[in-house]
Coordinates of C-alpha atoms and ligand atoms in Angstrom, one line a residue:
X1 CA -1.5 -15.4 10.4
X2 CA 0.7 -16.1 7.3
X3 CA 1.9 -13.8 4.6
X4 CA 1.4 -14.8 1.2
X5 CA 2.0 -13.6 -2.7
X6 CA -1.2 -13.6 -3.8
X7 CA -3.1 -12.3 -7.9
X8 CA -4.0 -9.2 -8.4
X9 CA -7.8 -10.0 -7.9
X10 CA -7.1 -11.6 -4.5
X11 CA -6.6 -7.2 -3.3
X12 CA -9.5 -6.1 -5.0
X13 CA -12.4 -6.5 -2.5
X14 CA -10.1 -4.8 0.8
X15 CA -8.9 -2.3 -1.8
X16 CA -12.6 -1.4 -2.8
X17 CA -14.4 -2.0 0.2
X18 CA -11.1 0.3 2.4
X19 CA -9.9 2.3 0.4
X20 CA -12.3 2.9 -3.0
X21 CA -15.9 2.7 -1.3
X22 CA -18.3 3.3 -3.8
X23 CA -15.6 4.2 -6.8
X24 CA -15.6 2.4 -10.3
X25 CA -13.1 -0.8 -11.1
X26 CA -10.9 1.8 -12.5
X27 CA -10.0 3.5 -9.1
X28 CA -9.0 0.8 -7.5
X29 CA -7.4 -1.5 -10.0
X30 CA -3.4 -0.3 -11.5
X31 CA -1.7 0.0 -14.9
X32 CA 0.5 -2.3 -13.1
X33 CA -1.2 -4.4 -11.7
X34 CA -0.2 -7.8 -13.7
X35 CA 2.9 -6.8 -14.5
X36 CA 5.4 -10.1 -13.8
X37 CA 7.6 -7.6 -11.7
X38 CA 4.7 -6.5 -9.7
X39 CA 4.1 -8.3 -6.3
X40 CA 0.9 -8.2 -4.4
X41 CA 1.2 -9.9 -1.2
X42 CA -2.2 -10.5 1.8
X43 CA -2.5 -12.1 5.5
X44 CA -5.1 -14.2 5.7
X45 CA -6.7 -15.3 9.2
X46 CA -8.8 -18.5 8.7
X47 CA -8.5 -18.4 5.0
X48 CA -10.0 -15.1 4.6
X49 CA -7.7 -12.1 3.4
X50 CA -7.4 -9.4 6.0
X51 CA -4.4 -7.2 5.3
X52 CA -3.0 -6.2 1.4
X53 CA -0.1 -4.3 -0.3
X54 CA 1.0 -4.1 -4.1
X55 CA 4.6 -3.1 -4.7
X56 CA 4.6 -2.3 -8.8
X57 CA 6.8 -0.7 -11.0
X58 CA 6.4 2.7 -11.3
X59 CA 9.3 5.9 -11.6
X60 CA 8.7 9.0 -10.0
X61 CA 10.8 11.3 -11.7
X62 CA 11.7 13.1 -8.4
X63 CA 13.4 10.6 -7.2
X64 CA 15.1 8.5 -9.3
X65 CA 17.1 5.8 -7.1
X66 CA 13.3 4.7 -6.5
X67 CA 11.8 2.9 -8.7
X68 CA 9.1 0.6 -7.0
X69 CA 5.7 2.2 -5.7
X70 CA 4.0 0.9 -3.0
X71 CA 0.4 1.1 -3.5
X72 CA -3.2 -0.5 -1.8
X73 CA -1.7 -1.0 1.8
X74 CA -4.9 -1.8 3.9
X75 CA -6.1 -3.8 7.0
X76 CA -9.4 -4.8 8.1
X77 CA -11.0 -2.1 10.1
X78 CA -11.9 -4.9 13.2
X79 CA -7.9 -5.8 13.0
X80 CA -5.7 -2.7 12.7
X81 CA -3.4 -1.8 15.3
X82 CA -2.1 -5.4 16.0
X83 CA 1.1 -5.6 13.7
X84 CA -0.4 -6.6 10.7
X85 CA 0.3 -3.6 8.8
X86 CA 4.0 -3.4 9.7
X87 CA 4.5 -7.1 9.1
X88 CA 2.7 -6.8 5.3
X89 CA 5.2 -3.4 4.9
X90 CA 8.1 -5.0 6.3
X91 CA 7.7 -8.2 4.1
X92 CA 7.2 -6.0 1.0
X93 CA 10.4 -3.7 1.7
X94 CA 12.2 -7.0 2.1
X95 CA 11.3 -8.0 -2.0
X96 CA 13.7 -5.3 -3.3
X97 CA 16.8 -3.7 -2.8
X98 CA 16.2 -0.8 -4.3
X99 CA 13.8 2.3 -3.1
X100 CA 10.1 2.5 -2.8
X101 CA 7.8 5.6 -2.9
X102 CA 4.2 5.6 -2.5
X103 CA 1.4 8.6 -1.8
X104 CA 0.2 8.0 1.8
X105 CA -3.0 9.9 3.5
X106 CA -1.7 12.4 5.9
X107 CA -3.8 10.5 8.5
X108 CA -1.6 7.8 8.4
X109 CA 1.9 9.0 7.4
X110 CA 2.9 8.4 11.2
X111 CA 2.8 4.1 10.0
X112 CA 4.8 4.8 7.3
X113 CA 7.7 7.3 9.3
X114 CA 7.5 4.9 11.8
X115 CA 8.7 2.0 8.9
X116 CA 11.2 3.6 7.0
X117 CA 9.7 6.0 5.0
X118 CA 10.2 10.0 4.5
X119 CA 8.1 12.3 3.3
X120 CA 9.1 14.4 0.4
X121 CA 7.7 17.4 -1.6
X122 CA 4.7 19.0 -0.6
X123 CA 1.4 18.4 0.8
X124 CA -1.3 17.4 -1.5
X125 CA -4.9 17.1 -1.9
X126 CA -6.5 13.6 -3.8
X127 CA -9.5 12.5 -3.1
X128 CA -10.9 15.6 -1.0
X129 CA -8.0 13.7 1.9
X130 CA -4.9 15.0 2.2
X131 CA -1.4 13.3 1.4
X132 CA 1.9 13.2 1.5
X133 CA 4.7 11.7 -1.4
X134 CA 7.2 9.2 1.2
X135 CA 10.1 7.7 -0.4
X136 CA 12.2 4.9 2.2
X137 CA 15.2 6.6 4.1
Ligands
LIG201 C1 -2.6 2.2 7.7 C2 -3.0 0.8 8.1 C3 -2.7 -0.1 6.9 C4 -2.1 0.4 9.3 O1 -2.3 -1.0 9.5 P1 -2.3 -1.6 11.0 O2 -2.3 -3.1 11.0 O3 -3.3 -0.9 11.8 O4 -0.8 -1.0 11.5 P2 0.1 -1.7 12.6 O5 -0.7 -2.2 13.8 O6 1.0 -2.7 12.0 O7 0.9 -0.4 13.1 C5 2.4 -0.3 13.0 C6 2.8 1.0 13.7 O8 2.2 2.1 13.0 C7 1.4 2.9 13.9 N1 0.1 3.3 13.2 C8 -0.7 2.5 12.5 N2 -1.7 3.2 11.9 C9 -1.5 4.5 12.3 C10 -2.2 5.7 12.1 N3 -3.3 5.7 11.4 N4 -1.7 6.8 12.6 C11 -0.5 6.8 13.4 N5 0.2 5.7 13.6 C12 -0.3 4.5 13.1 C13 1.0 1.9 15.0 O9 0.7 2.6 16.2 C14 2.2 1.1 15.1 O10 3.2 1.8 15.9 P3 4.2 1.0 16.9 O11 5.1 0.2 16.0 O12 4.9 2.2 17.5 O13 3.4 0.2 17.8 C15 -4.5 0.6 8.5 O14 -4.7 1.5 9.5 C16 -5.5 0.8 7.4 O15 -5.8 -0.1 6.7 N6 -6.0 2.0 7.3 C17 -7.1 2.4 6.3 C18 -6.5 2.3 4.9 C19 -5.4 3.3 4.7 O16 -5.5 4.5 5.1 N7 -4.4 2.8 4.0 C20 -3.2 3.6 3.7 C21 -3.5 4.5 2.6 S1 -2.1 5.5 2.3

């Protein structure tokens, strides 16, 4: 398996298909998204993408010593619980040396406490799921 920086449109179908099901373009598509500082990076296992994550910039005013956002962070269904996650999180940590928040559903803040994140504020609902705001440590 082999990380790689990938476009933008390379996320769309896990981000859609995982994360957006049934949703229009503009749910699961960012204001970010081809920004030059942005950075999308995907595994792929016998060319065919099976883990994403966008880091873009975005400030969240509460915490200012943050300014990346971590956003789309999705493995194949078939292929989750094998690393891939953590090594698509870890590789995008590694891009800056500054903080990164993102929104995570409560259902899975345990993968992001267990990689460096904390949460912050309160408890929210988006979606009809909750969530959590995480900010790195
Ligand atoms: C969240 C997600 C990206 C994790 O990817 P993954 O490849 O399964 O995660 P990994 O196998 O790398 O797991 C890394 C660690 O996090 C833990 N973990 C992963 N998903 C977890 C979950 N849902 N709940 C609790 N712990 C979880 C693993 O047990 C593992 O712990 P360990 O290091 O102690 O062994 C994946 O489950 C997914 O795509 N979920 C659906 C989409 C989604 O919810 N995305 C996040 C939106 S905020």
């Amino acid at each position: 398996m082999l990380i790689e920086q990938v476009q933008a449109s390379d996320c769309y179908f896990l981000r859609e298909s995982i994360l957006r099901p049934g949703q229009p373009k503009e749910n699961w598509t960012f204001a970010a998204d081809h920004d030059p500082r942005t950075t999308h990076l995907a595994i792929k296992q016998n060319e065919e993408i099976i883990g994403i994550v966008s880091l873009l910039p975005e400030k969240n005013e509460a915490v200012s010593q943050h300014p990346w956002r971590l956003r789309g962070m999705a493995v194949k269904h078939e292929l989750r619980g094998r690393g891939v996650g953590k090594l698509l999180l870890v590789a995008l940590l590694a891009k800056v040396n500054e903080g990164v928040w993102c929104t995570a559903r409560k259902n899975v803040q345990d993968f992001y406490l267990k990689n460096g994140f904390e949460i912050f504020g309160d408890e929210f609902v988006m979606n009809d799921m909750p969530h959590v705001t995480m900010k790195t440590i």
